[in-house]
XYZ file of C-alpha atoms in Angstrom:
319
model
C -4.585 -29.936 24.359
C -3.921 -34.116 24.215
C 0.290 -32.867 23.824
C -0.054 -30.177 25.790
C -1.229 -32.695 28.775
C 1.098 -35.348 27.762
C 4.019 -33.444 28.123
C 3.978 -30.555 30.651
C 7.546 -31.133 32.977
C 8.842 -30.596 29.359
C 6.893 -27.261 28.171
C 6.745 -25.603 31.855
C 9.578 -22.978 30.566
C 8.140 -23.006 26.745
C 4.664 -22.178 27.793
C 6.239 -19.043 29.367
C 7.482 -18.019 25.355
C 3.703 -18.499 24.342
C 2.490 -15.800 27.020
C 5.340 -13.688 25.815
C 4.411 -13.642 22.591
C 0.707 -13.740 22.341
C 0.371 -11.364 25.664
C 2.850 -8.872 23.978
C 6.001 -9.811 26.637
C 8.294 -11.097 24.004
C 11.349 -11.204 26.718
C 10.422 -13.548 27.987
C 12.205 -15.573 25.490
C 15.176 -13.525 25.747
C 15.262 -14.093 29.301
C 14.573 -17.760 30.005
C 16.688 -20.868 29.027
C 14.480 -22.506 26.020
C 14.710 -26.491 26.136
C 14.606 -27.952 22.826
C 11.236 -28.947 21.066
C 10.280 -25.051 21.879
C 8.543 -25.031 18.651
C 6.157 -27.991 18.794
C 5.854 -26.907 22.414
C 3.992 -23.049 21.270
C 2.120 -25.257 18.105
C 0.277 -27.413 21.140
C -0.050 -24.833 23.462
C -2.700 -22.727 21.557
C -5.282 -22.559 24.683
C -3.359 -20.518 26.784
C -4.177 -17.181 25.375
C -5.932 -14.500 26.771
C -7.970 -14.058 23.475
C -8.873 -17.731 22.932
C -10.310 -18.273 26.878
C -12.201 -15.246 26.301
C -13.690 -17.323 22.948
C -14.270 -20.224 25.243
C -16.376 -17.785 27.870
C -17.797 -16.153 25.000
C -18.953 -19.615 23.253
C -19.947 -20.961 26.728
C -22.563 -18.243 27.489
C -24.294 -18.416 24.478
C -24.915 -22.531 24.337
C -28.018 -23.068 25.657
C -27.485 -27.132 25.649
C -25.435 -27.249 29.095
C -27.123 -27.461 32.358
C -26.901 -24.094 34.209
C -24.845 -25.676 37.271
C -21.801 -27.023 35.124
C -22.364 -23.725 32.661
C -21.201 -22.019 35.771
C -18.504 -24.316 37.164
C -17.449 -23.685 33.571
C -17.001 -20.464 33.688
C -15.373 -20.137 36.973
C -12.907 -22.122 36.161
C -11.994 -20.325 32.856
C -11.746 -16.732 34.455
C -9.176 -18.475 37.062
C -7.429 -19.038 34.504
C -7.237 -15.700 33.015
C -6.295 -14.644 36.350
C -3.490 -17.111 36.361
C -2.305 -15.569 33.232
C -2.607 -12.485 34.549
C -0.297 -13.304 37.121
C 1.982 -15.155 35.690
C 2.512 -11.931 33.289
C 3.288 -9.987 36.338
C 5.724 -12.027 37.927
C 7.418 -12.217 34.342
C 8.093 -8.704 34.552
C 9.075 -8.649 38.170
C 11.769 -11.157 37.205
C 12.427 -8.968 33.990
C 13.158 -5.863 36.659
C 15.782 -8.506 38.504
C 17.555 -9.644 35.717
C 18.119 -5.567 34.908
C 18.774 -5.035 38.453
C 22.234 -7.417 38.017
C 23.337 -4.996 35.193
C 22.447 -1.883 36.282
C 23.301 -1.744 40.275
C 26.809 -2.322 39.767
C 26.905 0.987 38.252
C 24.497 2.683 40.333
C 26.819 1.167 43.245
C 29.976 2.838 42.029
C 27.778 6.113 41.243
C 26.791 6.355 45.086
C 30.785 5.680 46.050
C 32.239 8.217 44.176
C 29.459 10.717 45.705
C 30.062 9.191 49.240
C 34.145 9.948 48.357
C 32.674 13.530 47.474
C 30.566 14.568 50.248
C 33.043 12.989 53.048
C 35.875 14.848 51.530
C 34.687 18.235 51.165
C 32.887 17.879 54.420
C 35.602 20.287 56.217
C 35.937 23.003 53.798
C 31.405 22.638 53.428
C 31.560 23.328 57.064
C 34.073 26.095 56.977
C 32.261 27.853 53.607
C 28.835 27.842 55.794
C 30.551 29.210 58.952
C 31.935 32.231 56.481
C 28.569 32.736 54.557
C 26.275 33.002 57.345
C 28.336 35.368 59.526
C 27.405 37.937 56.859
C 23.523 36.802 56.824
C 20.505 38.503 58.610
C 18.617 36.474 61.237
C 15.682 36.356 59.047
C 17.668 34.669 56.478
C 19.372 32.461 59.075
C 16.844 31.336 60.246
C 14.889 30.213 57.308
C 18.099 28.000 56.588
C 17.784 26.406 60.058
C 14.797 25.217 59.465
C 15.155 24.274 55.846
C 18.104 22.455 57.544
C 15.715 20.473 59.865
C 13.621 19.732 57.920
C 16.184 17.496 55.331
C 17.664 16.372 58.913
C 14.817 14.634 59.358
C 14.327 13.503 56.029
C 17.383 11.764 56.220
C 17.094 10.080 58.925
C 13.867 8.393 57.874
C 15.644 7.308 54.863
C 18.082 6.224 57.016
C 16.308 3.869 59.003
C 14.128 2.370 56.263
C 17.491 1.627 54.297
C 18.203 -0.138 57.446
C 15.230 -1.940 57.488
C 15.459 -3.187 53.878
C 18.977 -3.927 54.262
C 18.477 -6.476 57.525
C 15.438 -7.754 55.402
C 17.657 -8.349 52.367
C 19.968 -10.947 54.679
C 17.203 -13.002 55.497
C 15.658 -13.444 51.931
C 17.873 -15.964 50.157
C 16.754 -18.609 52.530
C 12.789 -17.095 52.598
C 13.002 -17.400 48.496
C 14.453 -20.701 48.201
C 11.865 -22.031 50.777
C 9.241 -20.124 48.612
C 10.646 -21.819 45.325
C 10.400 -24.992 47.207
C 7.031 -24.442 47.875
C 5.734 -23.642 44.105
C 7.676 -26.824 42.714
C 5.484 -29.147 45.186
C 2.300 -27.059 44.444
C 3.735 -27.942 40.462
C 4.002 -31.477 41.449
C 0.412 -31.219 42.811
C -0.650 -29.631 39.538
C 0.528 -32.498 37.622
C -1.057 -35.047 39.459
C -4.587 -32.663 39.322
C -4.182 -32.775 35.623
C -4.046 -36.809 35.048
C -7.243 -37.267 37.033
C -9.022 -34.330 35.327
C -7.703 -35.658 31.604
C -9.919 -39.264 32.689
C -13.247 -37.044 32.642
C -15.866 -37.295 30.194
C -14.192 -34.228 27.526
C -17.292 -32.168 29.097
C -17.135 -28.314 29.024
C -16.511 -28.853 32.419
C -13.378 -31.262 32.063
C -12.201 -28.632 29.152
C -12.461 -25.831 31.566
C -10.558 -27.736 34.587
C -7.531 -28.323 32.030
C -7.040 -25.194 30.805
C -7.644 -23.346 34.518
C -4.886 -26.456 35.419
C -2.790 -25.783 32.624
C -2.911 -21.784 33.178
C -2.414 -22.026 36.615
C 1.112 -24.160 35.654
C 2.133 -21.464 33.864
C 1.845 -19.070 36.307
C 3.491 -21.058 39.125
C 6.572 -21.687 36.504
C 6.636 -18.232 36.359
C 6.646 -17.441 39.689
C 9.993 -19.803 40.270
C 11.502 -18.055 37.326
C 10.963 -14.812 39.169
C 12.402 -15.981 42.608
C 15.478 -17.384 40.755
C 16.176 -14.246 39.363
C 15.332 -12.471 42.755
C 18.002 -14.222 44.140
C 20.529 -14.382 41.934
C 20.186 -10.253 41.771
C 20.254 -10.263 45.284
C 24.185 -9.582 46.081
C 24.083 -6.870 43.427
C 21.109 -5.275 44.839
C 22.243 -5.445 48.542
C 25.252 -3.861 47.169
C 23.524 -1.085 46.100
C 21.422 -0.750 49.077
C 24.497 -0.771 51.480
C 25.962 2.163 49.139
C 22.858 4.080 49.563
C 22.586 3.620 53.311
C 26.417 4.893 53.158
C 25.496 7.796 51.403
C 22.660 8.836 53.464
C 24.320 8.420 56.715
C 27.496 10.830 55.664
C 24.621 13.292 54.490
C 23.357 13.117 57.912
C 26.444 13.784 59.867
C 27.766 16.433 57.548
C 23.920 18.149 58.205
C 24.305 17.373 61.981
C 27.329 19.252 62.124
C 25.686 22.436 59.779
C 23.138 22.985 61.857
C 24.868 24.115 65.167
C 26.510 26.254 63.420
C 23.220 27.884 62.453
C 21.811 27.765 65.858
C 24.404 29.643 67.236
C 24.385 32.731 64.326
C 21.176 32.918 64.965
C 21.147 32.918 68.656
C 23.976 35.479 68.405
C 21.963 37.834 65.913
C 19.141 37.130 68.798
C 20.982 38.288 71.441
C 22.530 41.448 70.176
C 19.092 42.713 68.442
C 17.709 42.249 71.946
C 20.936 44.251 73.739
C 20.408 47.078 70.984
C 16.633 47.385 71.713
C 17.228 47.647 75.548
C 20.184 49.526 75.059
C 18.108 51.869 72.895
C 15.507 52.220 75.479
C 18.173 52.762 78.187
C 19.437 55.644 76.047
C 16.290 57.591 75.619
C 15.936 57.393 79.253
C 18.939 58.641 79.885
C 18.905 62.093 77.967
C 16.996 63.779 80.919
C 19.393 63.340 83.179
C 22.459 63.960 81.300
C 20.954 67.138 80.108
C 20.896 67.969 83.296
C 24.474 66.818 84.994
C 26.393 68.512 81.982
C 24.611 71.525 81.052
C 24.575 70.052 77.293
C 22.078 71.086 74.705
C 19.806 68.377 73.967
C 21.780 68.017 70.525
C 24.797 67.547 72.160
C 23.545 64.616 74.315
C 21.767 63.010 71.625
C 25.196 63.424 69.598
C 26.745 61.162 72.059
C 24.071 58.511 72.919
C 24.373 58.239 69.150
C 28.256 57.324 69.221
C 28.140 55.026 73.019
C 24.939 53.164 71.255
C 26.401 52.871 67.680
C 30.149 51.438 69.568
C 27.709 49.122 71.880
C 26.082 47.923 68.529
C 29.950 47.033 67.353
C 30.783 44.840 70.648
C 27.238 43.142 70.208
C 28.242 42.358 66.461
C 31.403 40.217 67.333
């Protein structure tokens, strides 16, 4: 621990290798800059393992020689810094996830172009293929695409507007981050200045504990600067990739907002003329009476003929 203390502005980044490798995150390595010395720098670091704090809590609860008071300050202070580990484990994979981000939304980006080039330019002939299929569809059929229809309209536009959001959010955050960074590096600063007062104490269990919570708590602030340098260096590719998604959305909408009229009116139309043929149809029936009686006509005959004026009115109702 006496190296560890001595020289922590110099291990900050190679204390980040030792949680990679003893916490099972071995990219970390692969992702961060390593200054030189990283090898004495893991051979002093041995107290920052999950594994050996537990040993410390572990050894801690079973001595019977420390006061109860400063057994529990103790132990406080060594599951804060598990916690600290814990966390800066997490944001080491939250950077990991931005560093992939710069390689892979580029070609996400172009993905969502090339479909935005797609849907915009068949857009015409979609429009035209629905007008053409639907003309030959029944109203219960029609209908269930209408509202299937709705329903992804308004789908859409949710997406829509929370792409929006997290687009106008995205502006704002390389300014947010680097005041954020800011932040951590003073808190670091702090840190330092916490450890050189607690490495004066007596070497109590106590003292022990307050170093290694200290020392843990380091790490995880390090980490957390790594992670909002890699947030914002990702940042351009991801709002690229946002922007293409927003693009992609929007054409969806206005090529559905131009769909669904179409439906509404088929289906209005199939409406209308099942209506006409069931009054028409009752108008007929009433009629027979009568017309049996102005033309002399067998009831056959009459029905013969209602038959051909209600199967022609059935044709003009069609169109």
């Amino acid at each position: 621990m006496k190296s560890l203390r001595a020289n922590w502005p110099r291990l900050g980044l190679a204390i980040l290798s030792v949680l990679g490798v003893l916490l099972g995150a071995s990219a970390i390595a692969q992702t961060l800059p390593q200054p030189a010395g990283d090898a004495a720098a893991i051979a002093a670091a041995p107290d920052l393992t999950e594994s050996r704090i537990k040993a410390k809590i572990d050894e801690l609860e079973a001595r019977k020689d420390i006061p109860q008071a400063q057994r529990e300050q103790a132990l406080t202070l060594y599951k804060k810094a598990l916690s600290e580990l814990e966390s800066a484990k997490t944001s080491q994979a939250a950077a990991e996830k931005f560093q992939a981000a710069i390689a892979e939304a580029p070609r996400k980006t172009e993905e969502l172009k090339q479909e935005l080039a797609n849907v915009v330019g068949s857009s015409e002939q979609t429009i035209d293929n629905l007008a053409s299929s639907v003309a030959e569809l029944p109203a219960a059929e029609v209908e269930q695409r209408l509202t299937s229809a709705r329903g992804d309209l308004a789908k859409l536009k949710t997406e829509l507007s929370q792409l929006d959001v997290r687009l106008k959010e995205s502006e704002s955050r390389p300014s947010t981050a680097r005041a954020e960074q800011t932040e951590e590096k003073l808190k670091l600063d702090n840190l330092a200045e916490a450890s050189a007062i607690a490495e004066k104490g007596n070497g109590s269990p106590v003292t022990d504990a307050r170093l290694t919570s200290i020392s843990a708590e380091r790490l995880a602030r390090t980490a957390k600067v790594n992670l909002l340098e890699h947030e914002i260096i990702s940042l351009p590719a991801r709002q690229a990739l946002i922007t293409a998604s927003r693009d992609l959305v929007a054409a969806k909408l206005d090529l559905l907002s131009k769909q669904i009229p179409i439906l509404e009116d088929r289906l209005n139309r199939l409406r209308r003329r099942d209506a006409a043929q069931r009054q028409a149809q009752a108008d007929a029936l009433a009629q027979i009476p009568g017309l049996m009686l102005q033309s002399g006509a067998s009831p056959s005959e009459v029905a013969a003929k209602i038959v051909l004026d209600y199967a022609e009115h059935g044709r003009q109702l069609a169109r």
